[in-house]
Coordinates of C-alpha atoms and ligand atoms in Angstrom, one line a residue:
M1 CA 10.2 -7.0 -23.7
T2 CA 8.3 -9.4 -21.6
S3 CA 7.8 -12.6 -22.4
P4 CA 5.1 -14.1 -20.0
A5 CA 4.8 -17.7 -20.0
K6 CA 1.2 -19.3 -20.9
T7 CA -0.5 -22.1 -18.9
T8 CA -3.7 -22.6 -17.5
A9 CA -3.5 -25.4 -15.1
A10 CA -2.5 -24.7 -11.1
T11 CA 1.3 -25.0 -10.8
A12 CA 3.3 -24.6 -7.3
A13 CA 3.3 -21.2 -5.5
R14 CA 5.7 -19.2 -6.3
P15 CA 8.5 -18.4 -4.0
E16 CA 7.3 -14.8 -3.6
W17 CA 4.3 -15.6 -2.3
G18 CA 6.0 -18.0 0.6
K19 CA 8.4 -15.3 1.1
A20 CA 6.3 -12.2 1.6
K21 CA 6.2 -10.5 5.5
R22 CA 4.3 -8.0 4.8
I23 CA 0.9 -8.5 2.7
V24 CA -1.9 -6.7 1.8
V25 CA -4.7 -8.2 0.4
K26 CA -7.7 -6.0 -2.1
I27 CA -11.1 -7.5 -1.7
G28 CA -13.5 -6.9 -4.9
S29 CA -17.4 -5.8 -4.2
A30 CA -18.7 -8.2 -6.3
L31 CA -16.5 -10.6 -3.8
L32 CA -18.3 -9.5 -1.0
A33 CA -21.6 -8.8 -1.9
D34 CA -24.7 -10.5 -3.3
R35 CA -24.6 -9.5 -6.9
A36 CA -28.6 -10.7 -6.4
T37 CA -29.7 -9.7 -3.4
G38 CA -26.8 -7.1 -2.2
A39 CA -26.2 -9.2 1.0
L40 CA -23.0 -9.4 2.8
K41 CA -21.0 -13.1 1.2
S42 CA -21.0 -14.4 5.1
E43 CA -19.7 -17.5 4.5
W44 CA -16.6 -16.4 2.2
L45 CA -16.2 -13.7 3.8
T46 CA -15.6 -15.7 6.9
S47 CA -12.9 -18.0 4.9
L48 CA -11.3 -15.5 3.8
V49 CA -10.5 -14.3 7.1
D50 CA -9.5 -17.9 8.2
D51 CA -6.9 -17.0 5.4
V52 CA -5.6 -13.8 7.3
A53 CA -5.8 -15.7 10.5
V54 CA -3.4 -18.9 8.8
L55 CA -0.8 -15.3 7.9
H56 CA -0.9 -13.6 11.2
E57 CA -0.5 -17.0 13.1
Q58 CA 2.4 -17.2 10.4
G59 CA 3.6 -13.8 11.9
K60 CA 3.6 -12.1 8.9
D61 CA 1.6 -8.5 8.8
V62 CA -1.3 -8.2 6.3
V63 CA -3.1 -4.6 5.7
L64 CA -6.7 -5.9 4.0
V65 CA -8.1 -3.1 1.5
S66 CA -11.9 -3.9 1.1
S67 CA -14.9 -2.9 -1.1
G68 CA -17.8 -3.4 0.0
A69 CA -19.4 -0.1 1.3
I70 CA -21.2 1.2 -1.7
A71 CA -22.3 -2.6 -2.8
L72 CA -23.5 -3.1 0.5
G73 CA -25.3 0.1 1.5
R74 CA -26.7 0.8 -1.1
H75 CA -29.5 -2.7 -0.8
T76 CA -29.5 -1.1 2.4
L77 CA -31.0 2.2 1.8
K78 CA -33.2 0.3 -1.4
L79 CA -31.0 2.8 -4.2
P80 CA -32.1 1.7 -7.9
K81 CA -29.9 -0.4 -9.9
G82 CA -27.7 0.9 -12.6
P83 CA -25.5 3.8 -11.5
L84 CA -25.8 6.2 -8.9
E85 CA -25.2 9.8 -8.3
L86 CA -22.0 10.6 -6.3
E87 CA -24.3 12.0 -3.7
Q88 CA -26.0 8.3 -3.8
S89 CA -22.4 6.6 -3.6
Q90 CA -21.7 8.7 -1.2
A91 CA -24.8 8.1 1.2
A92 CA -24.7 3.9 0.2
A93 CA -20.8 4.1 1.3
A94 CA -21.5 6.1 4.8
V95 CA -24.1 3.1 5.8
G96 CA -22.9 0.3 4.1
Q97 CA -19.0 0.5 5.5
I98 CA -20.1 0.2 9.2
G99 CA -21.7 -3.2 8.3
L100 CA -18.2 -3.7 6.5
A101 CA -16.3 -2.8 9.4
H102 CA -18.2 -4.4 11.7
A103 CA -18.2 -7.9 9.9
Y104 CA -14.5 -8.0 9.7
Q105 CA -14.2 -7.0 13.6
E106 CA -16.6 -9.7 14.6
L107 CA -14.8 -11.9 12.0
A108 CA -11.7 -11.7 13.3
R109 CA -12.8 -11.4 17.4
E110 CA -13.7 -14.9 16.8
R111 CA -10.1 -16.0 15.6
G112 CA -8.2 -14.1 19.0
F113 CA -6.8 -10.7 16.5
V114 CA -8.3 -7.1 16.0
T115 CA -8.7 -5.3 12.9
A116 CA -8.4 -1.5 12.4
Q117 CA -11.1 0.8 10.4
I118 CA -8.8 3.1 8.4
L119 CA -10.6 5.3 5.6
L120 CA -8.5 7.1 3.1
T121 CA -8.7 10.4 0.6
L122 CA -6.5 10.8 -2.2
G123 CA -4.7 13.6 -0.5
D124 CA -4.0 10.6 1.7
T125 CA -1.2 9.2 -0.3
E126 CA -0.3 11.3 -2.3
E127 CA 0.0 14.6 -0.2
R128 CA 3.5 14.0 1.7
R129 CA 2.7 15.6 5.4
R130 CA -0.9 13.2 5.2
Y131 CA 0.9 10.5 3.9
L132 CA 3.6 10.0 6.4
N133 CA 0.8 10.4 8.8
A134 CA -1.0 7.4 7.0
R135 CA 1.9 5.7 6.8
H136 CA 3.4 6.2 10.7
T137 CA -0.7 4.9 12.0
I138 CA -0.4 2.1 9.7
E139 CA 2.6 0.7 11.4
T140 CA 1.5 1.7 14.7
L141 CA -1.2 -0.8 13.9
L142 CA 0.7 -3.7 12.3
S143 CA 3.2 -3.2 15.1
L144 CA 0.8 -4.0 18.4
G145 CA -0.6 -6.9 16.0
A146 CA -3.6 -5.5 14.5
I147 CA -4.4 -6.0 10.6
P148 CA -6.3 -2.5 9.3
V149 CA -8.6 -2.9 7.1
V150 CA -8.0 0.4 5.2
N151 CA -10.9 1.7 2.5
E152 CA -11.5 4.9 0.5
N153 CA -13.4 7.1 2.4
D154 CA -16.0 7.5 0.0
S155 CA -18.5 9.1 1.8
V156 CA -16.3 12.3 2.1
A157 CA -14.4 11.6 -1.7
T158 CA -16.2 13.5 -4.2
T159 CA -15.4 13.4 -8.2
E160 CA -11.9 15.7 -8.5
I161 CA -10.1 13.8 -5.4
R162 CA -11.3 10.2 -5.6
Y163 CA -9.3 6.9 -6.6
G164 CA -13.0 5.5 -7.4
D165 CA -11.4 2.3 -7.5
N166 CA -9.4 0.3 -4.8
D167 CA -7.1 -1.4 -7.4
R168 CA -4.8 1.6 -7.9
L169 CA -5.7 2.6 -3.9
S170 CA -4.4 -0.6 -2.7
A171 CA -1.0 -0.5 -4.8
R172 CA -0.8 2.8 -3.2
V173 CA -1.1 1.3 0.6
A174 CA 1.0 -1.6 -0.6
S175 CA 4.1 0.6 -1.0
M176 CA 3.5 3.1 1.9
V177 CA 4.1 0.3 3.7
S178 CA 6.3 -1.2 2.0
A179 CA 4.6 -5.0 1.2
D180 CA 6.3 -7.4 -0.2
C181 CA 3.2 -8.5 -1.5
L182 CA -0.1 -7.3 -3.6
V183 CA -2.8 -9.9 -4.1
L184 CA -6.1 -8.8 -5.7
L185 CA -8.4 -10.7 -5.5
S186 CA -11.1 -10.3 -8.2
D187 CA -13.6 -12.1 -10.0
I188 CA -11.5 -12.8 -12.2
D189 CA -8.1 -15.4 -12.2
G190 CA -5.3 -13.0 -14.1
L191 CA -5.0 -10.8 -16.8
Y192 CA -5.9 -12.9 -19.7
T193 CA -4.4 -11.7 -23.3
A194 CA -7.3 -11.1 -24.6
P195 CA -11.8 -11.4 -23.2
P196 CA -11.6 -14.5 -22.0
G197 CA -15.9 -14.3 -22.2
S198 CA -15.4 -13.8 -25.9
N199 CA -11.9 -15.2 -27.2
S200 CA -11.8 -18.6 -27.1
K201 CA -7.5 -18.2 -27.9
A202 CA -7.8 -16.2 -24.9
E203 CA -4.8 -17.1 -22.4
R204 CA -4.2 -16.2 -19.1
L205 CA -0.8 -14.9 -17.8
D206 CA 1.9 -16.7 -15.7
V207 CA 4.4 -13.8 -15.1
V208 CA 5.1 -9.8 -16.3
T209 CA 7.3 -8.4 -15.5
A210 CA 6.9 -5.4 -17.2
I211 CA 4.3 -2.9 -17.9
T212 CA 4.8 -2.9 -21.8
P213 CA 2.5 -1.6 -24.5
E214 CA 1.3 -4.8 -25.6
I215 CA 0.2 -5.6 -21.8
E216 CA -1.8 -2.5 -21.2
A217 CA -3.2 -3.2 -24.2
M218 CA -4.2 -6.9 -22.8
A219 CA -6.0 -5.2 -20.2
G220 CA -9.2 -4.1 -21.6
D221 CA -12.1 -1.0 -19.8
A222 CA -14.5 -3.7 -18.0
G223 CA -15.6 -4.0 -14.6
T224 CA -18.6 -5.7 -13.3
E225 CA -21.6 -3.9 -12.1
L226 CA -20.9 -4.0 -8.3
S227 CA -16.7 -3.4 -8.5
K228 CA -15.4 0.2 -9.8
G229 CA -12.1 -1.9 -10.7
G230 CA -11.4 -3.6 -14.5
M231 CA -8.3 -5.0 -15.4
K232 CA -7.8 -1.5 -17.1
T233 CA -7.1 -0.5 -12.9
K234 CA -5.4 -3.3 -12.0
V235 CA -2.5 -2.5 -14.4
E236 CA -2.3 0.9 -13.2
A237 CA -1.7 -0.9 -10.0
A238 CA 1.0 -3.6 -11.3
R239 CA 2.5 -0.4 -12.6
I240 CA 2.0 1.5 -8.7
A241 CA 3.6 -1.7 -7.0
I242 CA 6.3 -3.2 -9.0
Q243 CA 8.0 1.0 -8.7
G244 CA 7.3 0.3 -5.5
G245 CA 9.1 -3.4 -5.4
T246 CA 6.1 -5.2 -4.0
H247 CA 5.4 -8.4 -6.3
M248 CA 1.7 -7.7 -7.2
V249 CA -0.6 -11.2 -7.8
I250 CA -4.4 -11.4 -9.8
T251 CA -6.3 -14.2 -8.8
S252 CA -9.5 -15.0 -8.4
G253 CA -10.9 -14.8 -5.2
K254 CA -15.1 -16.6 -6.4
V255 CA -13.3 -19.4 -4.3
Q256 CA -13.9 -19.7 -0.5
H257 CA -10.2 -19.8 1.7
P258 CA -8.2 -17.5 -1.8
L259 CA -5.4 -17.1 0.0
R260 CA -4.5 -20.9 0.9
A261 CA -5.1 -21.1 -2.2
I262 CA -2.7 -18.9 -3.8
S263 CA -0.1 -21.3 -1.6
E264 CA -2.0 -24.2 -3.3
G265 CA -1.1 -23.1 -7.0
A266 CA -3.7 -21.5 -7.6
P267 CA -4.2 -20.5 -10.9
C268 CA -2.7 -16.1 -11.3
T269 CA -0.8 -13.4 -12.7
W270 CA 2.0 -12.2 -11.2
F271 CA 3.5 -8.9 -11.5
L272 CA 7.1 -9.2 -10.4
A273 CA 9.2 -6.7 -8.9
S274 CA 13.0 -6.3 -9.8
S275 CA 13.8 -4.8 -6.5
D276 CA 12.3 -5.5 -3.2
P277 CA 10.6 -2.4 -1.4
V278 CA 13.4 -0.2 0.2
T279 CA 15.4 -0.5 -2.3
A280 CA 12.7 1.4 -4.6
K281 CA 12.7 3.9 -2.4
K282 CA 16.6 4.3 -2.1
R283 CA 16.3 4.7 -5.8
W284 CA 13.5 7.3 -6.0
I285 CA 14.9 9.1 -3.0
A286 CA 18.3 9.2 -4.5
G287 CA 17.0 10.2 -7.9
Q288 CA 14.5 12.0 -8.2
L289 CA 13.5 15.0 -5.5
V290 CA 14.5 17.9 -5.7
P291 CA 15.9 18.8 -2.5
K292 CA 14.4 20.7 0.2
G293 CA 18.0 21.6 2.7
H294 CA 20.4 20.8 4.0
V295 CA 21.2 18.4 7.5
Y296 CA 25.3 19.0 8.7
V297 CA 25.9 16.2 10.3
D298 CA 29.5 15.7 12.5
A299 CA 33.1 13.1 12.2
G300 CA 30.7 10.7 14.4
A301 CA 27.3 10.8 13.0
E302 CA 29.0 10.7 9.2
K303 CA 30.8 7.1 10.7
A304 CA 27.4 5.8 12.3
L305 CA 25.9 5.9 8.8
A306 CA 28.8 4.8 6.6
A307 CA 28.0 1.6 9.4
G308 CA 24.1 1.6 8.1
K309 CA 23.2 3.4 11.3
S310 CA 20.3 5.7 11.3
L311 CA 20.8 9.4 11.4
L312 CA 19.8 10.6 15.1
P313 CA 19.5 14.1 16.2
A314 CA 22.5 14.0 17.9
G315 CA 24.8 13.9 15.3
V316 CA 23.9 17.4 13.6
S317 CA 25.2 20.4 13.7
R318 CA 23.6 22.9 11.8
I319 CA 20.9 22.8 9.0
D320 CA 19.6 24.7 5.9
G321 CA 17.2 24.8 4.4
S322 CA 13.3 25.6 4.3
F323 CA 11.6 21.9 4.8
D324 CA 8.7 20.4 5.9
R325 CA 8.0 16.8 7.5
G326 CA 8.6 14.6 4.5
D327 CA 10.9 16.0 2.5
A328 CA 14.1 15.7 0.8
V329 CA 16.7 16.6 1.6
T330 CA 20.8 15.9 1.3
I331 CA 23.0 15.2 4.2
R332 CA 26.3 16.2 4.2
A333 CA 29.6 16.2 6.0
A334 CA 31.2 19.4 7.9
D335 CA 32.5 20.0 5.2
G336 CA 30.2 20.0 2.7
R337 CA 30.4 17.0 1.5
E338 CA 27.1 15.3 0.4
L339 CA 27.1 11.9 1.5
G340 CA 23.3 11.6 1.2
R341 CA 19.6 12.5 0.6
G342 CA 16.8 11.1 2.8
L343 CA 13.4 11.8 3.8
I344 CA 13.1 14.2 7.3
A345 CA 11.2 13.0 9.8
Y346 CA 10.8 16.4 11.4
A347 CA 9.6 20.3 10.1
K348 CA 12.6 22.4 9.8
D349 CA 11.4 24.6 13.4
D350 CA 11.2 21.3 15.1
A351 CA 14.7 20.2 13.7
E352 CA 16.0 23.2 14.3
R353 CA 15.4 23.1 18.4
I354 CA 16.2 19.2 18.3
I355 CA 19.2 18.8 16.8
G356 CA 22.6 18.3 19.4
K357 CA 19.9 16.6 21.8
K358 CA 19.3 13.4 23.2
S359 CA 16.4 11.6 20.8
S360 CA 15.0 10.6 24.5
E361 CA 14.8 14.6 25.4
I362 CA 13.4 14.9 21.9
A363 CA 9.8 14.8 23.6
E364 CA 10.1 17.7 26.4
I365 CA 11.2 19.7 23.9
L366 CA 9.1 19.7 21.6
G367 CA 5.5 18.2 23.6
V368 CA 5.3 14.9 21.7
S369 CA 7.8 12.5 19.9
R370 CA 7.2 11.5 16.7
C371 CA 10.4 8.9 16.5
D372 CA 14.0 8.7 18.2
E373 CA 15.6 9.5 14.4
L374 CA 16.1 12.8 12.3
I375 CA 16.7 10.5 8.9
H376 CA 15.3 6.7 9.1
R377 CA 18.2 4.2 7.5
D378 CA 14.9 3.3 4.9
D379 CA 14.6 6.6 4.3
M380 CA 17.8 7.6 3.8
A381 CA 19.7 6.9 0.2
L382 CA 23.7 7.4 0.9
S383 CA 26.2 8.7 -1.9
R384 CA 28.2 5.4 -3.4
Q385 CA 31.6 6.9 -1.8
G386 CA 30.0 8.9 0.7
S387 CA 31.1 12.4 -1.4
Q388 CA 30.9 13.2 -5.6
Ligands
LIG401 N1 -14.9 2.1 -2.4 C1 -15.5 1.5 -2.7 C2 -16.7 0.9 -2.1 O1 -16.2 0.2 -0.8 C3 -15.2 0.4 -3.6 C4 -14.4 0.6 -5.0 C5 -13.7 -0.2 -5.9 O2 -14.8 -1.7 -6.5 O3 -12.8 -0.4 -6.3 O4 -17.7 0.2 -1.8

């Protein structure tokens, strides 16, 4: 049962914000595009990118999930007001996305950092192999110090295969990259007990620790004219985020420097995850997956695993089953004892060829080396006693 604290005054920033090392920020269309003219709100965007630059300088990883392609493109194409046909939004997105990416690129360049465009469709986050590829690209960009700017690939996504709102997309991206914190910059500063516009008794919740039916009931349905997501998709995003071990915060983006405002204690609603992303992922690996195969390791590897290391191909003597890259497998000792479970980084055919070999030989054997580990430490959950 959630018993949220309710206040409306600004308080000190929550410790989760200061501690976050990897932050995903979702920027809603209504913040980026002027409602009357549809033009990009450059001054506001500049203040946001200033804030991103500060986080970047502090050594934090930042991923932006930016809406606005359709809102900006429909203006350029002079499309009528009101709901658009799917084809019209696809066309609008194709036009608007270029301008959007360009705006981020220029502002970042002036501040000495690099942005990278990532356009995702639903399949890229829901289908295991594509999910891993997307994750790998974003991780690589972050390790190179670039800031990925993500949006849905609206110009090719059709009704059945699209998110349609960037609230849930940003939550999937946040759990994909094991972010500590997801910020939803919105046109409202949090979740209210009732719609604040029509109910004077409505109070903003400071903290939510579980998505109860009561919380769901508070999230109405309405979105604004420009953005797709209302409070309902934000609460759905919160569910995805906290399940993945990511804290989520909804705050108003209608102020200049909205991220700095969080540090200064701006009003917001925090949805707190009960565990960190790695623990959440390990729990998920341990509990929910039907293993597609088995990996048998030698005594040296068994020891290395117990000491907290990743599983390298060199320590594997045998594999069986039929699995693709990213599938769940059990990790077994030579005598068959289950040591744990993990998500394997190579498909069966490739794994067959590299087991027993040094990681430095992978590239030569396969023609390509994705990673040194067969199962990365973070993608593995060991059984408690190393047996069952
Ligand atoms: N992906 C859409 C766009 O860039 C926005 C979706 C949303 O408003 O959440 O225009």
